[in-house]
GROMACS .gro file of C-alpha atoms in nm:
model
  321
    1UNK     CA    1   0.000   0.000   0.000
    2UNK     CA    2   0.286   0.252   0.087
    3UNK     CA    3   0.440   0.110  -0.206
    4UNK     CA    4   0.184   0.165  -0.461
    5UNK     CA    5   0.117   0.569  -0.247
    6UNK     CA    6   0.473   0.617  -0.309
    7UNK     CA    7   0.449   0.544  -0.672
    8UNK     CA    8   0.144   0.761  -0.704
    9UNK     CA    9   0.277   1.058  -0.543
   10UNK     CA   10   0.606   1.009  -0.756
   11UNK     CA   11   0.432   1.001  -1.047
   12UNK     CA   12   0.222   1.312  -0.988
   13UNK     CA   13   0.586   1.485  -0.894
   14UNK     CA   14   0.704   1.438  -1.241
   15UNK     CA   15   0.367   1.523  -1.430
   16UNK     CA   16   0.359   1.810  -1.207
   17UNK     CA   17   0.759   1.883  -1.256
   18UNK     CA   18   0.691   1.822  -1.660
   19UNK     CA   19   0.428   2.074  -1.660
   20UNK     CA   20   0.648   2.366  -1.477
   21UNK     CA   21   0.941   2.289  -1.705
   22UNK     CA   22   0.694   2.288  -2.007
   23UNK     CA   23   0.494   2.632  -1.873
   24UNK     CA   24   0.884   2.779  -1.811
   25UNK     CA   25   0.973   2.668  -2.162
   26UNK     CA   26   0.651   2.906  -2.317
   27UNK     CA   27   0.703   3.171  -2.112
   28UNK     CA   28   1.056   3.200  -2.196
   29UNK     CA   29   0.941   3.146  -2.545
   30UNK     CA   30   0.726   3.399  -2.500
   31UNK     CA   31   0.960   3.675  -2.336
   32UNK     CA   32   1.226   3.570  -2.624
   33UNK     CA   33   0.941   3.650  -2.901
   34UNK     CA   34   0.867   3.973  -2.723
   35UNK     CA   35   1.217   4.081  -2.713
   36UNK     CA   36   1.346   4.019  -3.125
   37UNK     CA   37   0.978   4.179  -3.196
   38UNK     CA   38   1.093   4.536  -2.945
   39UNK     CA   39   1.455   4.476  -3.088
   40UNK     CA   40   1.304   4.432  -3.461
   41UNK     CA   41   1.484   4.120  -3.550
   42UNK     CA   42   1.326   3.816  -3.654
   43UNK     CA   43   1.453   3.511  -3.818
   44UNK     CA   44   1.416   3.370  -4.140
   45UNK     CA   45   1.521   2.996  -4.312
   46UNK     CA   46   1.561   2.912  -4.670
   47UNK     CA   47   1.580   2.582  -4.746
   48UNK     CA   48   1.753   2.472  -5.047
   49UNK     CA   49   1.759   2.385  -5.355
   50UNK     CA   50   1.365   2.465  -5.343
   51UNK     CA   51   1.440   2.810  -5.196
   52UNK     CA   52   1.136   2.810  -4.926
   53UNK     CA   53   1.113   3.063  -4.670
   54UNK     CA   54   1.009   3.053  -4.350
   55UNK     CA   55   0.989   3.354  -4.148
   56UNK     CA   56   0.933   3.444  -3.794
   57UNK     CA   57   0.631   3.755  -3.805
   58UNK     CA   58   0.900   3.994  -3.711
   59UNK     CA   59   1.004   3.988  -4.013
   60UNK     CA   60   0.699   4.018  -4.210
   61UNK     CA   61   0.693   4.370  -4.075
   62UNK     CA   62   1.006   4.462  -4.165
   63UNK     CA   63   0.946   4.418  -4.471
   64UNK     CA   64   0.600   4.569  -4.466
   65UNK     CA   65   0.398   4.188  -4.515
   66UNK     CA   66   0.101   4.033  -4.426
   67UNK     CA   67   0.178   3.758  -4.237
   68UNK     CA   68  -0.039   3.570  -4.390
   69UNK     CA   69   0.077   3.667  -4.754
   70UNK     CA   70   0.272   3.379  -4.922
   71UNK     CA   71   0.622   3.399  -4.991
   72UNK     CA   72   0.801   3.400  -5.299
   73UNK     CA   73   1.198   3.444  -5.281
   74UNK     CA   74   1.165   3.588  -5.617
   75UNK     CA   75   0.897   3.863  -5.548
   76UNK     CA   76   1.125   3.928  -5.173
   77UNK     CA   77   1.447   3.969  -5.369
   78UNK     CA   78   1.276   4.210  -5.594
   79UNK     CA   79   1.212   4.448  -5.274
   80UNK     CA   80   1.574   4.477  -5.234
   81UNK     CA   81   1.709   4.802  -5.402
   82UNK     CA   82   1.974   4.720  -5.666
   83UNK     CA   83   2.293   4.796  -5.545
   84UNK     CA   84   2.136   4.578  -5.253
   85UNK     CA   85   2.012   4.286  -5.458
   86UNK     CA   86   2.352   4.271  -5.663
   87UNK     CA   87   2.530   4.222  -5.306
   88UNK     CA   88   2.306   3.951  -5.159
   89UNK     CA   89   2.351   3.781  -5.479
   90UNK     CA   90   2.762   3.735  -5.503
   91UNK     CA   91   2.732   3.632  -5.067
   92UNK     CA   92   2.445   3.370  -5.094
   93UNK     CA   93   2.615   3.251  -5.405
   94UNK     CA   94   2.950   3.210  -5.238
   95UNK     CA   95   2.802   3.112  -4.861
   96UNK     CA   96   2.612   2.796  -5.080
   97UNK     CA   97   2.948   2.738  -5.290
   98UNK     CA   98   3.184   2.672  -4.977
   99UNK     CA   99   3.135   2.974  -4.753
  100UNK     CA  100   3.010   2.965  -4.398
  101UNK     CA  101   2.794   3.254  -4.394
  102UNK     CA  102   2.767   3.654  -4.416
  103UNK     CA  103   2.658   3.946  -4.264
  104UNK     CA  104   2.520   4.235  -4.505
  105UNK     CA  105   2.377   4.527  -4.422
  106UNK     CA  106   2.105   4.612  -4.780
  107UNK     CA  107   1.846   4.864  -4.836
  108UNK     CA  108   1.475   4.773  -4.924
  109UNK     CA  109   1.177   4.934  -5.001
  110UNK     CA  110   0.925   4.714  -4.849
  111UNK     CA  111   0.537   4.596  -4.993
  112UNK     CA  112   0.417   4.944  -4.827
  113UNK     CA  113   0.687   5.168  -5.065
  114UNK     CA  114   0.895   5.277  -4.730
  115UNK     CA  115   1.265   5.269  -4.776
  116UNK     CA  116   1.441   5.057  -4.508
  117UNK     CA  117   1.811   4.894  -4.373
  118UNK     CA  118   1.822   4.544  -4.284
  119UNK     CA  119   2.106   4.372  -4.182
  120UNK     CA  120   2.109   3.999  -4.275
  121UNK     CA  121   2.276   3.710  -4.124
  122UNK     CA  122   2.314   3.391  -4.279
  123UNK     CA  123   2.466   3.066  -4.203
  124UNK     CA  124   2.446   2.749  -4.368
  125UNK     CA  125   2.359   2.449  -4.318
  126UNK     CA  126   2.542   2.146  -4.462
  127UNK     CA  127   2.451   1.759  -4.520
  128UNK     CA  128   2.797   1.573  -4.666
  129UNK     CA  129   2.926   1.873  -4.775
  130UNK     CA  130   2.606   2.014  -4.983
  131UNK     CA  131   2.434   2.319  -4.839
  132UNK     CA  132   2.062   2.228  -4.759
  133UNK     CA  133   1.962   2.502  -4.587
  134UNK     CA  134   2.020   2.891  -4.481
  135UNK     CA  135   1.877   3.025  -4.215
  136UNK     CA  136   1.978   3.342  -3.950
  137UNK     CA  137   1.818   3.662  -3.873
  138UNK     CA  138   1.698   3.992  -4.019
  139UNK     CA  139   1.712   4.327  -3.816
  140UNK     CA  140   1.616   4.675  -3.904
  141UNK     CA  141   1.894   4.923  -3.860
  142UNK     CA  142   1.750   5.231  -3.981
  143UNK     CA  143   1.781   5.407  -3.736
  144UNK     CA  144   2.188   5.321  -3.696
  145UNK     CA  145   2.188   5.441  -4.103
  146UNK     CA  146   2.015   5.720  -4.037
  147UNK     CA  147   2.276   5.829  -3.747
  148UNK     CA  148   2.530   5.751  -3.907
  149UNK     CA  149   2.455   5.925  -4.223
  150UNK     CA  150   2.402   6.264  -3.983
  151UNK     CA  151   2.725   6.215  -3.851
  152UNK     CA  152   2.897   6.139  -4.207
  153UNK     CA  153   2.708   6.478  -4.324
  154UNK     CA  154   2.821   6.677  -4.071
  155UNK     CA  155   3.210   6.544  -4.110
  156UNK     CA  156   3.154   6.597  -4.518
  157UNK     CA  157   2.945   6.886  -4.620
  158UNK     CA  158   3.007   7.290  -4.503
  159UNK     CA  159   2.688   7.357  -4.283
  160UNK     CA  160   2.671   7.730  -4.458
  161UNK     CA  161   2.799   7.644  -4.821
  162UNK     CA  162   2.639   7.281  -4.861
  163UNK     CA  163   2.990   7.247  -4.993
  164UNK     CA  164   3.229   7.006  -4.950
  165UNK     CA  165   3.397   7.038  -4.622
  166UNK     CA  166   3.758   7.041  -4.577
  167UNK     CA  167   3.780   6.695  -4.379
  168UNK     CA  168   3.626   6.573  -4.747
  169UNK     CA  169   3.838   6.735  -4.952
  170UNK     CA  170   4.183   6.588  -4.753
  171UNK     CA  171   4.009   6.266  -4.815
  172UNK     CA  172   3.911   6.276  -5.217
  173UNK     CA  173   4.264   6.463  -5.244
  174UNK     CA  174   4.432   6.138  -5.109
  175UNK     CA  175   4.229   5.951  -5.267
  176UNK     CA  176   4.342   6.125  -5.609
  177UNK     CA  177   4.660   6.013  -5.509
  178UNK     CA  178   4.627   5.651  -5.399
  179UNK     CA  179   4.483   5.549  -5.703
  180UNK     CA  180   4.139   5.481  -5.597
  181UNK     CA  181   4.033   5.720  -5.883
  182UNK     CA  182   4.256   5.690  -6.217
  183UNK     CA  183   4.071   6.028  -6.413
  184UNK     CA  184   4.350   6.330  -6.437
  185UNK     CA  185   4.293   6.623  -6.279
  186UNK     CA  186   4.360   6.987  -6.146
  187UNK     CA  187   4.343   7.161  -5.850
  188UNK     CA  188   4.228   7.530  -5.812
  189UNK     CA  189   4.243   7.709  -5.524
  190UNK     CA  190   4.023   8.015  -5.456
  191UNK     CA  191   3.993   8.312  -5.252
  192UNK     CA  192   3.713   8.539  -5.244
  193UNK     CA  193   3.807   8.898  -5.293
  194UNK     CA  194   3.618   9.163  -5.103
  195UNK     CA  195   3.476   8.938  -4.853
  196UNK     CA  196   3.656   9.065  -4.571
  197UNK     CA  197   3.403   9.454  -4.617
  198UNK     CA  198   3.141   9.235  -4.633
  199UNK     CA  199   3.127   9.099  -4.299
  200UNK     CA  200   3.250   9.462  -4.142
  201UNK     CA  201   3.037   9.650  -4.302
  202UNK     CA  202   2.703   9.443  -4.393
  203UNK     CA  203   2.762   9.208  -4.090
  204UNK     CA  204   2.841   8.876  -4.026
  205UNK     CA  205   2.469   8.719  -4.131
  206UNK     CA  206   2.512   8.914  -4.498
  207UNK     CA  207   2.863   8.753  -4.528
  208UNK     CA  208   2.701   8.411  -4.458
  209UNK     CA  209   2.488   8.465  -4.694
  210UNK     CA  210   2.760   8.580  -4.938
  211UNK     CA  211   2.971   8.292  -4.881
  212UNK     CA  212   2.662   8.037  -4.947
  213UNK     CA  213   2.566   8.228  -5.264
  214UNK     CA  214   2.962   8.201  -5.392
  215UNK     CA  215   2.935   7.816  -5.353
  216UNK     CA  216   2.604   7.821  -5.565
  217UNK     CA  217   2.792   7.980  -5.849
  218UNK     CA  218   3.093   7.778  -5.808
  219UNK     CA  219   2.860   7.447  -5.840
  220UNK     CA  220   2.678   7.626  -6.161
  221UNK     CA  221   2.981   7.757  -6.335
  222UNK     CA  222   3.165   7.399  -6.271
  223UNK     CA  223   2.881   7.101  -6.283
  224UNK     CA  224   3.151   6.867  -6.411
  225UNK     CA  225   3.372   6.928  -6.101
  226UNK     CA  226   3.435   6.612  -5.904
  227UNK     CA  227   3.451   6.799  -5.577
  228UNK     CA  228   3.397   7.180  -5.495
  229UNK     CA  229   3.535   7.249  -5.113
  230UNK     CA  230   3.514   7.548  -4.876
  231UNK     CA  231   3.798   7.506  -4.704
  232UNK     CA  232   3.766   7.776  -4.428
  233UNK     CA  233   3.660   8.131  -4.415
  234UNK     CA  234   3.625   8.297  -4.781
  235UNK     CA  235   3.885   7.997  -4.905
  236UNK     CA  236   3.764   7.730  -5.141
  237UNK     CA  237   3.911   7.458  -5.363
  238UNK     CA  238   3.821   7.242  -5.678
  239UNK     CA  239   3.892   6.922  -5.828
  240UNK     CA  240   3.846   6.918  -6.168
  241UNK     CA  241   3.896   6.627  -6.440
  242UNK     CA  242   4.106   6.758  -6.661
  243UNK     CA  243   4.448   6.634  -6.889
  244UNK     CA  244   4.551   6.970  -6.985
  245UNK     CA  245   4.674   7.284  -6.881
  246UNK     CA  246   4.438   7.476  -7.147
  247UNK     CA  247   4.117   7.241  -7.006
  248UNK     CA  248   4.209   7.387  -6.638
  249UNK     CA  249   4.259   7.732  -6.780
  250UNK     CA  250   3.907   7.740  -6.914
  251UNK     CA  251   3.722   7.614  -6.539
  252UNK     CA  252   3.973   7.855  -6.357
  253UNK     CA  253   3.857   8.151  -6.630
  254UNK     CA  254   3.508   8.036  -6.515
  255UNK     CA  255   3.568   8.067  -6.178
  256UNK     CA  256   3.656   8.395  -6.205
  257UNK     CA  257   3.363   8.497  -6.431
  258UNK     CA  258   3.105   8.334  -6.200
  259UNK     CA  259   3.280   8.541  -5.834
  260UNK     CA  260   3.251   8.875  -6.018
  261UNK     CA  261   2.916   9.001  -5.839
  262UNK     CA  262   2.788   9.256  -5.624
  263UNK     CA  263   2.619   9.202  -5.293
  264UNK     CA  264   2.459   9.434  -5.115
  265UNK     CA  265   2.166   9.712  -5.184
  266UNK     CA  266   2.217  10.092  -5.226
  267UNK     CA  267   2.499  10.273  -5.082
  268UNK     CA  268   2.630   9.946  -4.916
  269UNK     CA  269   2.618   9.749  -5.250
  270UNK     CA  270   3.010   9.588  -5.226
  271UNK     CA  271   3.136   9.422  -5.526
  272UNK     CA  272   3.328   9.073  -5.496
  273UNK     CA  273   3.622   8.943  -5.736
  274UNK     CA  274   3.826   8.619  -5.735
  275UNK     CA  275   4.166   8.494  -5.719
  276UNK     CA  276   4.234   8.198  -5.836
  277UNK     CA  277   4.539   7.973  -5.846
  278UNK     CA  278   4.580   7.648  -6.051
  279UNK     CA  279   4.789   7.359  -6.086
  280UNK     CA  280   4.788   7.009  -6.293
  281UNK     CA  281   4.799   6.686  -6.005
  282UNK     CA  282   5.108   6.539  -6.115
  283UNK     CA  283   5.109   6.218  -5.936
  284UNK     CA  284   5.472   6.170  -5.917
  285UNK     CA  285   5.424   6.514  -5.715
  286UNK     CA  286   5.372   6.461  -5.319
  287UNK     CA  287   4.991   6.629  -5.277
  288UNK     CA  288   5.133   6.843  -5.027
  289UNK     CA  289   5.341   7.001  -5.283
  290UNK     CA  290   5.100   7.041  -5.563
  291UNK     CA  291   4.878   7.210  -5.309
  292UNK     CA  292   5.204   7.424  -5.223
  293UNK     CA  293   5.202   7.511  -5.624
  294UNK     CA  294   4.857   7.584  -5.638
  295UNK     CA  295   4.800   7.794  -5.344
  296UNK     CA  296   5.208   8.028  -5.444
  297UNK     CA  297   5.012   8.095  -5.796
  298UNK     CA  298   4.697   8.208  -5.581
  299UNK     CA  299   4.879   8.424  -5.392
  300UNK     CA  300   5.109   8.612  -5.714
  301UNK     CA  301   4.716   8.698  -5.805
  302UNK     CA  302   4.690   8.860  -5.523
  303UNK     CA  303   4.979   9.013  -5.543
  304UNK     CA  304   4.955   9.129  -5.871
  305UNK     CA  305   4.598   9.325  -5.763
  306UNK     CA  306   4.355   9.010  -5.745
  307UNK     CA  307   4.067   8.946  -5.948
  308UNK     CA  308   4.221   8.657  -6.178
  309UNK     CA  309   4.371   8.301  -6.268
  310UNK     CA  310   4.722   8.238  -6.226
  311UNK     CA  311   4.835   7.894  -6.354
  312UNK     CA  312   5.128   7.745  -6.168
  313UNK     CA  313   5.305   7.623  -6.466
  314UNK     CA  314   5.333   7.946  -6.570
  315UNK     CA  315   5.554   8.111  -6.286
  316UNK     CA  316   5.837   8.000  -6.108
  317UNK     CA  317   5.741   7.843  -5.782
  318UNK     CA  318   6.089   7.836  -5.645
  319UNK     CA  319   6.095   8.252  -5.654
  320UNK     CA  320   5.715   8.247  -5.559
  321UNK     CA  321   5.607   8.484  -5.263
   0.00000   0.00000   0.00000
């Protein structure tokens, strides 16, 4: 009798103990579910070679879904923008050839027509060497792009001018130089003659405006320009594809068409010139020096009575001022 209580009570432990672990299980389950969906990651599987997905909702939303919609890799690929699309392409391809996985960061624009950042995570599955499967998750980083693209504006473009700033100019000039971009060009260097009776006689706010409405002309007068700077005060610079020394005499001669204007109204109407110094990026030049050559023939133009294009090549550096 004890014997068979005993057994009774033991047996209700362990259907009692099963049903804790099992409620512990859901509600951890549960608490896991809650936190991808706050977190906005969900997970996704692909098995292959049929190419079915299977998606946690999470993901559905991401992507703007009804979770109830069915799912064609085809139509969800074409959601991916294209630079996007070509990159998921060349990663799956290589995870499925003999990679282990990938992580990429891609743009969509999702059932809905928003544009959003996912970044994907993939690892595969193998049987005897043959990827069957690929499965990971799928998070929405938007708001990290979005940051970070704030940040990389601020560090890149002049607040006033919407120019170039000079952190990005130091950067495409080394670039230039490293190779990354095999085009020729030449450099001009600028300074804005007059500005200084701007800002002491119209004020400070009229100079900023001054300053932004030089950079509009500089961006009309040189549209083929691959980067117009404002390096600092009334000081900008341009990097302009170009092979010849006549080619960079025409956009400096431009340059100094488009800075000729007055500013002001009435009595206080100032009018602005340009000086303008030029040089050909000789690669076999240090950049430091070509920018030394560039900024000597800005400053014989200023020298000389301002208002005009100097071209480096044309004076001898070594007896510059």
């Amino acid at each position: 009798m004890y014997s068979e209580l005993i057994a009774r009570g033991t047996t209700g432990d362990i259907a009692a103990g099963a049903a804790t672990s099992l409620e512990q299980f859901h509600r951890i389950q549960d608490l896991f579910d809650k936190t991808f969906r706050v977190s906005r990651v969900g997970i996704w599987v692909c098995t292959l070679p049929d190419e079915k997905l299977t998606w946690t909702d999470t993901v559905f939303d991401l992507f703007d879904l009804d979770p109830q919609s069915p799912l064609r890799r085809s139509d969800i690929v074409a959601l991916y923008t294209p630079g996007s699309r070509e990159a998921l392409g060349k990663l799956r391809s290589a995870a499925i050839a003999d990679g282990q996985g990938f992580t990429l960061d891609a743009e969509i624009v999702t059932g809905k027509g928003r544009t959003r950042w996912i970044r994907i995570t993939a690892i595969v599955e193998r049987v005897d060497g043959i990827a069957t499967r690929l499965f990971g998750m799928k998070q929405d980083i938007t708001a990290e792009k979005m940051m970070f693209e704030q940040v990389r504006y601020a560090a890149e473009v002049d607040p006033l001018t919407e120019l170039a700033s000079r952190a990005k100019f130091d950067s495409v000039f080394s670039d230039i130089y490293a190779g990354r971009d095999p085009l020729s060009y030449g450099l001009l260097l600028i300074d804005l003659d007059g500005f200084k009776a701007v800002n002491d006689r119209l004020g400070h706010q009229a100079g900023d405006q001054c300053l932004a409405m030089a950079g509009q002309r500089l961006l009309k007068a040189l549209p083929q320009a691959r980067l117009i700077a404002r390096l600092g005060g009334d000081e900008f610079a341009v990097l302009y594809p170009c092979e010849t020394t006549e080619a960079l005499r025409g956009a400096g001669h431009r340059i100094v068409e488009a800075l000729e204007y007055w500013w002001g109204r009435g009595s206080d109407k100032l009018k602005l010139t340009a000086s303008v110094g030029a040089a050909l990026i000789d690669r076999d030049i240090a950049a430091k020096d070509v920018f030394s050559q560039a900024d000597k023939a800005l400053y014989r133009v200023k020298a000389e009575g301002k208002g005009g294009l100097q071209m480096a090549s044309e004076i001898d550096i070594t007896n510059a001022a």
